[in-house]
Short mmCIF file of N, CA and C and ligand atoms in Angstrom, two decimals:
data_model
loop_
_atom_site.label_atom_id
_atom_site.label_comp_id
_atom_site.label_asym_id
_atom_site.label_seq_id
_atom_site.Cartn_x
_atom_site.Cartn_y
_atom_site.Cartn_z
N UNK A 142 0.99 -0.87 -0.01
CA UNK A 142 -0.11 0.18 -0.11
C UNK A 142 0.82 1.63 0.06
N UNK A 143 0.95 2.00 -0.26
CA UNK A 143 1.26 3.53 -0.86
C UNK A 143 0.91 4.36 0.29
N UNK A 144 2.20 5.27 1.22
CA UNK A 144 2.41 5.57 2.01
C UNK A 144 2.51 6.64 2.54
N UNK A 145 0.90 7.83 2.38
CA UNK A 145 0.53 9.25 2.16
C UNK A 145 1.51 9.92 3.33
N UNK A 146 2.52 11.56 3.20
CA UNK A 146 2.19 11.82 3.80
C UNK A 146 1.63 12.94 4.03
N UNK A 147 0.30 14.14 4.30
CA UNK A 147 0.81 15.55 4.14
C UNK A 147 2.15 16.02 5.36
N UNK A 148 2.18 17.23 4.01
CA UNK A 148 3.01 18.28 4.62
C UNK A 148 2.37 19.69 4.34
N UNK A 149 1.44 20.34 5.87
CA UNK A 149 0.95 21.67 5.74
C UNK A 149 1.97 22.53 5.92
N UNK A 150 1.57 23.46 6.36
CA UNK A 150 2.09 25.15 6.73
C UNK A 150 0.92 26.31 5.64
N UNK A 151 1.78 27.44 6.34
CA UNK A 151 0.65 28.70 5.90
C UNK A 151 1.95 29.15 4.74
N UNK A 152 3.23 28.85 4.13
CA UNK A 152 4.22 28.72 3.35
C UNK A 152 3.49 30.03 2.95
N UNK A 153 3.68 31.45 3.21
CA UNK A 153 3.44 32.28 3.14
C UNK A 153 4.94 33.33 3.00
N UNK A 154 6.06 33.34 2.05
CA UNK A 154 5.90 32.32 0.76
C UNK A 154 6.37 31.19 1.05
N UNK A 155 6.72 30.74 0.61
CA UNK A 155 7.84 29.08 1.10
C UNK A 155 9.19 29.29 1.03
N UNK A 156 9.76 29.01 2.28
CA UNK A 156 11.11 29.15 1.63
C UNK A 156 11.34 27.92 1.74
N UNK A 157 13.24 28.35 1.17
CA UNK A 157 14.70 27.42 1.45
C UNK A 157 14.36 26.54 2.56
N UNK A 158 14.20 26.42 3.37
CA UNK A 158 13.61 26.15 4.66
C UNK A 158 12.31 24.24 4.30
N UNK A 159 11.58 25.42 3.78
CA UNK A 159 10.62 24.11 3.59
C UNK A 159 10.84 23.06 1.85
N UNK A 160 11.42 23.76 1.69
CA UNK A 160 11.72 22.78 0.20
C UNK A 160 12.36 21.65 0.34
N UNK A 161 13.59 22.23 1.98
CA UNK A 161 14.70 21.23 2.01
C UNK A 161 13.15 20.10 3.43
N UNK A 162 12.51 20.87 3.97
CA UNK A 162 11.85 19.20 4.56
C UNK A 162 10.82 18.71 3.48
N UNK A 163 10.31 18.90 2.52
CA UNK A 163 9.73 18.69 1.72
C UNK A 163 10.35 17.38 1.11
N UNK A 164 11.26 18.20 0.43
CA UNK A 164 12.36 16.96 -0.56
C UNK A 164 12.53 15.81 0.79
N UNK A 165 13.17 16.27 1.95
CA UNK A 165 13.12 14.94 2.49
C UNK A 165 11.69 13.81 3.08
N UNK A 166 10.88 14.82 3.13
CA UNK A 166 9.57 13.96 3.21
C UNK A 166 9.32 12.73 2.03
N UNK A 167 9.80 13.78 1.35
CA UNK A 167 9.32 13.05 -0.21
C UNK A 167 10.32 11.72 -0.55
N UNK A 168 11.85 11.86 0.36
CA UNK A 168 12.38 10.84 0.31
C UNK A 168 12.21 9.64 0.83
N UNK A 169 11.03 9.78 2.12
CA UNK A 169 10.45 9.19 3.17
C UNK A 169 9.87 8.09 2.86
N UNK A 170 8.77 8.59 1.71
CA UNK A 170 6.98 8.84 1.95
C UNK A 170 6.28 7.90 1.01
N UNK A 171 6.15 7.54 0.13
CA UNK A 171 5.83 6.72 -1.48
C UNK A 171 5.13 8.23 -2.14
N UNK A 172 4.26 9.74 -1.21
CA UNK A 172 4.13 10.38 -2.21
C UNK A 172 3.38 11.60 -0.68
N UNK A 173 3.85 12.85 -1.17
CA UNK A 173 3.73 14.04 -0.07
C UNK A 173 2.90 14.93 -1.08
N UNK A 174 1.34 14.77 -0.23
CA UNK A 174 1.13 16.35 0.18
C UNK A 174 1.28 16.92 0.50
N UNK A 175 2.19 18.36 0.03
CA UNK A 175 1.94 19.81 0.35
C UNK A 175 0.92 20.27 0.55
N UNK A 176 0.34 20.65 1.36
CA UNK A 176 -1.19 21.07 1.83
C UNK A 176 -0.89 23.02 2.16
N UNK A 177 -1.89 23.81 1.51
CA UNK A 177 -1.49 25.54 2.10
C UNK A 177 -3.11 25.24 2.83
N UNK A 178 -2.72 25.66 4.22
CA UNK A 178 -4.24 25.62 5.04
C UNK A 178 -3.79 26.88 5.25
N UNK A 179 -5.44 27.15 6.14
CA UNK A 179 -4.99 28.79 6.82
C UNK A 179 -4.60 28.93 8.57
N UNK A 180 -3.86 29.52 8.53
CA UNK A 180 -3.23 29.89 9.70
C UNK A 180 -4.11 30.76 11.06
N UNK A 181 -5.24 30.10 12.07
CA UNK A 181 -6.07 31.09 11.99
C UNK A 181 -5.72 32.93 12.61
N UNK A 182 -4.13 33.13 12.83
CA UNK A 182 -3.55 33.38 13.97
C UNK A 182 -2.14 34.61 13.49
N UNK A 183 -2.50 34.09 11.49
CA UNK A 183 -1.51 34.79 10.63
C UNK A 183 -2.96 35.31 9.89
N UNK A 184 -2.05 36.50 9.24
CA UNK A 184 -2.26 37.68 7.82
C UNK A 184 -1.76 36.69 6.58
N UNK A 185 -2.45 36.05 5.91
CA UNK A 185 -1.37 36.21 5.16
C UNK A 185 -0.73 37.33 3.97
N UNK A 186 0.32 37.69 2.88
CA UNK A 186 0.59 38.21 2.19
C UNK A 186 -0.46 37.74 -0.01
N UNK A 187 0.60 36.53 0.73
CA UNK A 187 0.90 35.70 -0.39
C UNK A 187 -0.88 35.19 -0.69
N UNK A 188 -1.95 35.31 -1.39
CA UNK A 188 -3.19 34.43 -1.86
C UNK A 188 -2.86 33.15 -1.40
N UNK A 189 -3.64 32.62 -1.26
CA UNK A 189 -3.66 30.77 -1.93
C UNK A 189 -2.78 30.15 -2.84
N UNK A 190 -4.04 30.49 -4.00
CA UNK A 190 -3.31 30.83 -5.25
C UNK A 190 -2.46 30.28 -5.45
N UNK A 191 -1.89 31.59 -5.11
CA UNK A 191 -0.73 31.80 -5.10
C UNK A 191 0.78 31.10 -4.36
N UNK A 192 0.43 31.08 -3.24
CA UNK A 192 0.90 30.30 -2.18
C UNK A 192 0.74 29.07 -3.14
N UNK A 193 -0.27 28.14 -3.90
CA UNK A 193 -0.02 26.76 -3.69
C UNK A 193 1.46 27.35 -5.08
N UNK A 194 0.59 28.47 -6.38
CA UNK A 194 1.71 28.29 -7.77
C UNK A 194 3.83 28.04 -7.45
N UNK A 195 3.11 29.09 -6.63
CA UNK A 195 4.54 28.95 -6.09
C UNK A 195 5.05 27.30 -5.70
N UNK A 196 4.70 27.24 -4.42
CA UNK A 196 5.24 25.92 -4.25
C UNK A 196 5.09 24.80 -5.43
N UNK A 197 3.99 24.75 -6.18
CA UNK A 197 4.47 24.11 -7.53
C UNK A 197 5.46 24.22 -8.60
N UNK A 198 5.96 25.50 -9.07
CA UNK A 198 7.55 25.29 -9.21
C UNK A 198 8.41 25.04 -8.12
N UNK A 199 7.89 25.67 -7.35
CA UNK A 199 9.48 25.12 -6.34
C UNK A 199 10.01 23.40 -6.13
N UNK A 200 8.97 22.56 -6.35
CA UNK A 200 9.16 21.12 -7.00
C UNK A 200 8.38 20.44 -7.73
N UNK A 201 9.01 21.24 -8.70
CA UNK A 201 8.28 20.89 -10.00
C UNK A 201 9.34 18.96 -10.03
N UNK A 202 10.93 18.78 -9.46
CA UNK A 202 11.99 17.97 -10.00
C UNK A 202 11.14 16.85 -8.91
N UNK A 203 10.44 16.85 -8.04
CA UNK A 203 9.79 16.12 -7.06
C UNK A 203 8.46 15.23 -7.37
N UNK A 204 9.05 13.81 -7.97
CA UNK A 204 7.62 13.13 -8.67
C UNK A 204 6.81 13.05 -8.22
N UNK A 205 7.47 12.73 -6.34
CA UNK A 205 5.93 12.60 -6.08
C UNK A 205 5.68 13.14 -5.09
N UNK A 206 5.94 14.81 -5.18
CA UNK A 206 5.06 15.98 -4.71
C UNK A 206 3.90 16.13 -5.28
N UNK A 207 2.87 16.52 -4.89
CA UNK A 207 1.54 16.93 -5.48
C UNK A 207 1.82 18.48 -4.00
N UNK A 208 0.87 19.99 -5.15
CA UNK A 208 0.21 20.97 -3.71
C UNK A 208 -1.14 20.28 -3.56
N UNK A 209 -1.37 21.33 -3.09
CA UNK A 209 -2.63 21.38 -2.75
C UNK A 209 -3.44 22.35 -1.56
N UNK A 210 -4.57 22.72 -1.49
CA UNK A 210 -5.36 23.53 -0.16
C UNK A 210 -5.80 22.70 0.60
N UNK A 211 -5.97 23.86 1.95
CA UNK A 211 -7.24 23.00 1.97
C UNK A 211 -7.91 24.43 3.42
N UNK A 212 -9.41 23.61 4.06
CA UNK A 212 -10.11 24.98 4.68
C UNK A 212 -10.22 24.07 5.72
N UNK A 213 -10.47 25.05 7.03
CA UNK A 213 -11.65 24.16 7.89
C UNK A 213 -9.87 22.85 9.09
N UNK A 214 -10.63 21.45 9.12
CA UNK A 214 -9.51 20.51 10.35
C UNK A 214 -8.13 20.05 9.18
N UNK A 215 -7.11 20.17 9.85
CA UNK A 215 -6.08 19.30 9.32
C UNK A 215 -6.26 18.00 9.22
N UNK A 216 -6.63 17.65 9.79
CA UNK A 216 -7.25 16.61 10.46
C UNK A 216 -8.12 15.84 9.71
N UNK A 217 -9.39 16.04 9.53
CA UNK A 217 -10.34 16.19 8.63
C UNK A 217 -9.31 15.75 6.90
N UNK A 218 -8.77 16.22 6.07
CA UNK A 218 -7.93 16.33 5.19
C UNK A 218 -6.93 15.22 5.04
N UNK A 219 -6.37 14.69 6.39
CA UNK A 219 -5.45 13.54 6.07
C UNK A 219 -6.16 12.91 6.57
N UNK A 220 -7.15 12.27 6.82
CA UNK A 220 -8.81 11.38 6.18
C UNK A 220 -8.98 11.20 5.27
N UNK A 221 -9.23 12.44 4.81
CA UNK A 221 -9.98 12.55 3.03
C UNK A 221 -8.60 12.47 2.70
N UNK A 222 -7.21 12.28 2.46
CA UNK A 222 -6.18 11.70 1.10
C UNK A 222 -5.65 10.57 1.94
N UNK A 223 -6.30 9.57 2.55
CA UNK A 223 -6.09 7.93 3.85
C UNK A 223 -4.31 8.97 3.83
N UNK A 224 -4.33 9.27 4.40
CA UNK A 224 -2.63 9.51 5.45
C UNK A 224 -2.22 9.01 6.02
N UNK A 225 -1.08 9.14 6.14
CA UNK A 225 -0.54 7.71 7.69
C UNK A 225 0.12 9.09 7.88
N UNK A 226 1.25 10.12 8.43
CA UNK A 226 1.63 10.82 8.47
C UNK A 226 1.58 12.50 8.02
N UNK A 227 1.47 13.35 8.84
CA UNK A 227 1.90 14.64 8.84
C UNK A 227 2.83 15.23 8.68
N UNK A 228 4.07 15.74 8.51
CA UNK A 228 5.39 16.31 8.61
C UNK A 228 5.44 17.97 8.70
N UNK A 229 6.37 17.52 9.57
CA UNK A 229 6.80 19.68 9.65
C UNK A 229 7.54 19.32 9.85
N UNK A 230 8.29 20.43 10.27
CA UNK A 230 9.85 20.65 10.51
C UNK A 230 10.17 21.92 11.77
N UNK A 231 10.52 20.90 11.82
CA UNK A 231 11.25 21.27 14.14
C UNK A 231 12.43 21.77 14.10
N UNK A 232 12.23 23.45 13.33
CA UNK A 232 13.29 24.17 14.00
C UNK A 232 14.09 24.19 15.70
N UNK A 233 14.14 25.50 15.36
CA UNK A 233 14.93 26.13 17.21
C UNK A 233 13.94 25.48 17.35
N UNK A 234 14.57 25.47 19.09
CA UNK A 234 13.20 25.27 20.58
C UNK A 234 12.05 25.94 20.21
N UNK A 235 12.45 27.04 19.65
CA UNK A 235 11.11 27.92 20.16
C UNK A 235 9.56 27.59 19.07
N UNK A 236 9.95 26.46 18.12
CA UNK A 236 8.70 25.90 17.65
C UNK A 236 9.13 24.83 17.98
N UNK A 237 9.89 24.09 19.46
CA UNK A 237 9.11 23.13 20.02
C UNK A 237 7.48 23.04 20.91
N UNK A 238 6.83 24.01 21.62
CA UNK A 238 5.77 24.23 22.63
C UNK A 238 4.55 23.64 21.59
N UNK A 239 4.62 25.11 19.89
CA UNK A 239 3.75 24.60 19.39
C UNK A 239 3.20 24.09 18.52
N UNK A 240 4.81 23.40 18.16
CA UNK A 240 4.69 22.48 17.23
C UNK A 240 3.81 21.13 18.21
N UNK A 241 4.28 21.03 19.16
CA UNK A 241 4.06 19.66 19.98
C UNK A 241 2.46 20.05 20.58
N UNK A 242 2.19 21.00 20.90
CA UNK A 242 0.19 21.34 21.03
C UNK A 242 -0.50 20.55 19.98
N UNK A 243 0.43 21.72 19.30
CA UNK A 243 -0.81 20.76 17.51
C UNK A 243 -1.16 19.58 17.12
N UNK A 244 0.33 18.88 17.12
CA UNK A 244 1.18 17.47 17.00
C UNK A 244 -0.36 16.52 17.94
N UNK A 245 -0.48 17.07 19.40
CA UNK A 245 -1.28 16.32 20.11
C UNK A 245 -2.99 16.92 19.91
N UNK A 246 -3.00 17.85 19.99
CA UNK A 246 -4.28 18.34 19.39
C UNK A 246 -4.71 17.58 18.59
N UNK A 247 -4.17 17.36 16.94
CA UNK A 247 -4.68 16.41 16.06
C UNK A 247 -4.48 14.99 16.08
N UNK A 248 -3.58 14.67 17.39
CA UNK A 248 -3.86 13.36 17.99
C UNK A 248 -4.71 13.23 18.76
N UNK A 249 -5.41 13.81 19.54
CA UNK A 249 -6.28 14.24 20.25
C UNK A 249 -7.86 14.24 19.72
N UNK A 250 -7.65 14.39 18.13
CA UNK A 250 -9.28 15.01 17.28
C UNK A 250 -8.57 13.21 16.53
N UNK A 251 -8.07 12.36 16.63
CA UNK A 251 -7.46 11.50 15.31
C UNK A 251 -6.72 10.75 16.21
N UNK A 252 -6.39 10.09 16.67
CA UNK A 252 -5.79 8.99 17.28
C UNK A 252 -4.67 8.84 16.37
N UNK A 253 -5.54 8.03 15.52
CA UNK A 253 -4.47 7.30 14.36
C UNK A 253 -3.79 8.32 13.43
N UNK A 254 -3.63 9.58 13.73
CA UNK A 254 -2.84 10.37 12.91
C UNK A 254 -0.85 10.46 13.61
N UNK A 255 -0.63 10.44 12.85
CA UNK A 255 0.81 10.13 13.54
C UNK A 255 1.37 11.92 13.28
N UNK A 256 2.69 12.47 14.02
CA UNK A 256 3.21 13.50 13.30
C UNK A 256 4.51 13.72 13.34
N UNK A 257 5.35 13.78 11.96
CA UNK A 257 6.99 13.22 12.18
C UNK A 257 7.21 15.11 11.45
N UNK A 258 8.45 14.98 12.67
CA UNK A 258 9.36 16.16 12.50
C UNK A 258 10.68 16.23 12.21
N UNK A 259 10.90 16.11 11.28
CA UNK A 259 12.10 15.99 10.31
C UNK A 259 13.10 18.01 11.32
N UNK A 260 14.32 17.39 10.61
CA UNK A 260 14.95 18.48 11.03
C UNK A 260 15.51 19.07 10.53
N UNK A 261 15.61 20.33 10.07
CA UNK A 261 16.45 20.81 8.97
C UNK A 261 18.16 21.61 8.89
N UNK A 262 18.91 21.22 7.82
CA UNK A 262 19.68 21.75 8.01
C UNK A 262 20.24 22.38 8.79
N UNK A 263 21.71 22.71 9.75
CA UNK A 263 21.85 23.84 10.27
C UNK A 263 21.48 25.58 9.68
N UNK A 264 22.07 25.90 8.41
CA UNK A 264 21.60 26.67 6.76
C UNK A 264 20.16 27.53 7.86
N UNK A 265 18.94 26.21 7.59
CA UNK A 265 18.19 26.40 7.43
C UNK A 265 17.02 26.57 9.08
N UNK A 266 17.69 26.83 10.47
CA UNK A 266 17.12 26.44 11.23
C UNK A 266 16.76 27.12 12.05
N UNK A 267 17.51 28.64 11.02
CA UNK A 267 16.66 29.53 12.02
C UNK A 267 15.95 30.31 10.91
N UNK A 268 15.55 29.80 9.68
CA UNK A 268 14.64 30.18 8.57
C UNK A 268 13.50 30.23 8.94
N UNK A 269 12.86 31.35 8.55
CA UNK A 269 11.36 31.19 8.78
C UNK A 269 10.70 32.00 8.06
N UNK A 270 8.89 32.30 6.52
CA UNK A 270 8.38 33.02 6.33
C UNK A 270 8.96 34.55 6.97
N UNK A 271 7.89 34.54 8.04
CA UNK A 271 7.50 35.73 8.31
C UNK A 271 9.33 36.22 8.47
N UNK A 272 10.24 36.36 8.13
CA UNK A 272 12.31 36.32 8.30
C UNK A 272 11.93 36.84 7.12
N UNK A 273 11.13 36.02 5.63
CA UNK A 273 11.41 36.76 4.18
C UNK A 273 10.70 37.93 4.50
N UNK A 274 9.71 37.56 4.98
CA UNK A 274 8.95 39.26 4.82
C UNK A 274 9.30 40.33 5.57
N UNK A 275 10.16 40.00 6.80
CA UNK A 275 10.76 41.21 7.73
C UNK A 275 11.55 41.83 7.05
N UNK A 276 12.46 41.04 5.42
CA UNK A 276 13.49 41.69 5.43
C UNK A 276 13.44 42.31 4.16
N UNK A 277 12.56 41.85 3.04
CA UNK A 277 11.62 42.62 2.22
C UNK A 277 10.46 43.73 3.04
N UNK A 278 10.57 43.75 3.65
CA UNK A 278 9.94 44.86 4.25
C UNK A 278 10.63 45.85 4.29
N UNK A 279 11.93 45.33 5.01
CA UNK A 279 12.24 46.77 5.09
C UNK A 279 13.57 47.12 3.41
N UNK A 280 13.86 46.22 2.55
CA UNK A 280 14.59 46.29 1.44
C UNK A 280 15.72 45.45 1.04
N UNK A 281 15.47 44.85 2.58
CA UNK A 281 16.87 43.21 2.39
C UNK A 281 16.19 43.18 1.01
N UNK A 282 17.55 42.38 1.14
CA UNK A 282 17.62 41.12 -0.36
C UNK A 282 17.67 39.37 0.52
N UNK A 283 16.15 38.92 -0.19
CA UNK A 283 15.56 37.47 0.96
C UNK A 283 16.35 36.01 -0.22
N UNK A 284 17.35 37.10 -1.18
CA UNK A 284 18.14 35.27 -1.82
C UNK A 284 19.13 34.42 -1.21
N UNK A 285 19.09 35.01 -0.09
CA UNK A 285 20.08 33.73 0.49
C UNK A 285 18.66 33.15 0.79
N UNK A 286 17.60 32.83 1.55
CA UNK A 286 16.18 32.50 2.13
C UNK A 286 15.29 32.24 0.82
N UNK A 287 14.90 32.69 -0.03
CA UNK A 287 14.21 30.96 -0.98
C UNK A 287 14.59 31.27 -1.98
N UNK A 288 13.61 29.49 -2.01
CA UNK A 288 13.80 28.94 -3.87
C UNK A 288 14.74 29.86 -5.35
N UNK A 289 15.53 29.43 -5.65
CA UNK A 289 16.17 30.80 -7.37
C UNK A 289 14.63 31.30 -8.02
N UNK A 290 13.81 29.78 -8.13
CA UNK A 290 13.07 29.15 -9.39
C UNK A 290 12.23 30.76 -8.59
N UNK A 291 11.50 31.27 -7.59
CA UNK A 291 10.68 32.11 -7.29
C UNK A 291 11.34 33.11 -6.60
N UNK A 292 12.10 33.26 -6.76
CA UNK A 292 13.34 34.66 -5.67
C UNK A 292 12.23 35.81 -6.76
N UNK A 293 11.89 35.79 -8.13
CA UNK A 293 12.32 37.11 -8.31
C UNK A 293 10.76 37.88 -8.43
N UNK A 294 10.10 36.37 -8.28
CA UNK A 294 7.77 36.40 -8.02
C UNK A 294 7.65 36.96 -6.76
N UNK A 295 9.14 36.70 -6.16
CA UNK A 295 8.42 36.97 -4.60
C UNK A 295 8.81 38.25 -4.23
N UNK A 296 9.93 38.21 -4.56
CA UNK A 296 10.64 39.51 -4.29
C UNK A 296 9.91 41.01 -4.79
N UNK A 297 9.36 40.52 -5.88
CA UNK A 297 8.57 41.48 -6.40
C UNK A 297 7.08 42.10 -5.91
N UNK A 298 6.57 40.64 -5.49
CA UNK A 298 5.27 40.68 -4.95
C UNK A 298 5.97 41.26 -3.37
N UNK A 299 6.77 40.91 -2.98
CA UNK A 299 6.90 41.62 -1.25
C UNK A 299 6.99 43.04 -2.44
N UNK A 300 7.83 43.28 -2.65
CA UNK A 300 8.16 44.89 -2.63
C UNK A 300 6.25 45.63 -3.50
N UNK A 301 6.04 44.94 -3.82
CA UNK A 301 4.65 45.31 -4.79
C UNK A 301 3.82 46.16 -3.25
N UNK A 302 3.71 44.79 -2.59
CA UNK A 302 2.72 44.46 -0.87
C UNK A 302 3.40 45.89 -0.16
N UNK A 303 4.21 45.88 0.02
CA UNK A 303 4.70 46.73 0.91
C UNK A 303 5.34 48.18 0.46
N UNK A 304 5.34 47.97 -0.46
CA UNK A 304 5.09 49.71 -1.10
C UNK A 304 3.86 50.32 -1.25
N UNK A 305 2.99 49.52 -0.64
CA UNK A 305 1.89 50.02 -0.75
C UNK A 305 0.90 50.37 0.38
N UNK A 306 1.67 50.33 1.49
CA UNK A 306 2.00 50.84 2.85
C UNK A 306 1.19 50.02 3.30
O1 LIG B 502 2.99 26.88 8.87
P1 LIG B 502 2.22 27.00 10.22
O2 LIG B 502 1.03 28.63 9.91
O3 LIG B 502 2.88 25.88 10.88
O4 LIG B 502 1.01 26.21 9.11
C1 LIG B 502 -0.18 25.83 10.23
C2 LIG B 502 -1.37 24.89 9.81
C3 LIG B 502 -2.09 25.72 8.46
C4 LIG B 502 -0.77 23.64 8.86
C5 LIG B 502 -2.56 25.08 11.15
O5 LIG B 502 -2.81 26.11 11.44
C6 LIG B 502 -3.37 24.18 10.63
O6 LIG B 502 -3.53 23.06 10.72
N1 LIG B 502 -4.93 25.08 10.96
C7 LIG B 502 -6.08 24.04 10.40
C8 LIG B 502 -6.60 24.13 11.30
C9 LIG B 502 -6.38 22.69 12.47
O7 LIG B 502 -6.61 22.22 11.94
N2 LIG B 502 -5.97 23.18 13.61
C10 LIG B 502 -5.01 21.74 14.59
C11 LIG B 502 -5.76 21.82 15.63
S1 LIG B 502 -5.68 23.08 17.01
#
């Protein structure tokens, strides 16, 4: 039986850190579905469809990776896609509380939902989408953090967004 993993996130926008985690997951599972979900605590800059399109470009060479979006509860999506695991990247200690809480809540809601944490390499350990947005907001260079194939699109879009005020 094919083993599917769900890689959920806000991806606002996808970073080199996300790409690394997706690539690692793609090496571990038969099928990986990267899904853009709504985090009620965040106010995204990129629309869901923009984020899906950017992830598509970044994952183009990963044959077993699919990209999708979901609304509602993650575990409902996990169930619908008959996935065996939820994959999340765990960076510095700062992620731990939040991710642990989510993993336990998801397990409570769906006891079969297994959350698997993958560790990024040290250069991506402190990388986050919010850092990328902040660097762009103050006119900095985001090229060390955003995959090259989407860099221009992301940088232009962020510049446009922040010049709107
Ligand atoms: O990249 P993020 O912001 O950590 O991603 C969070 C996301 C979208 C995966 C999470 O907020 C989510 O699963 N949202 C859907 C609602 C849900 O199922 N929450 C978990 C139970 S509290």
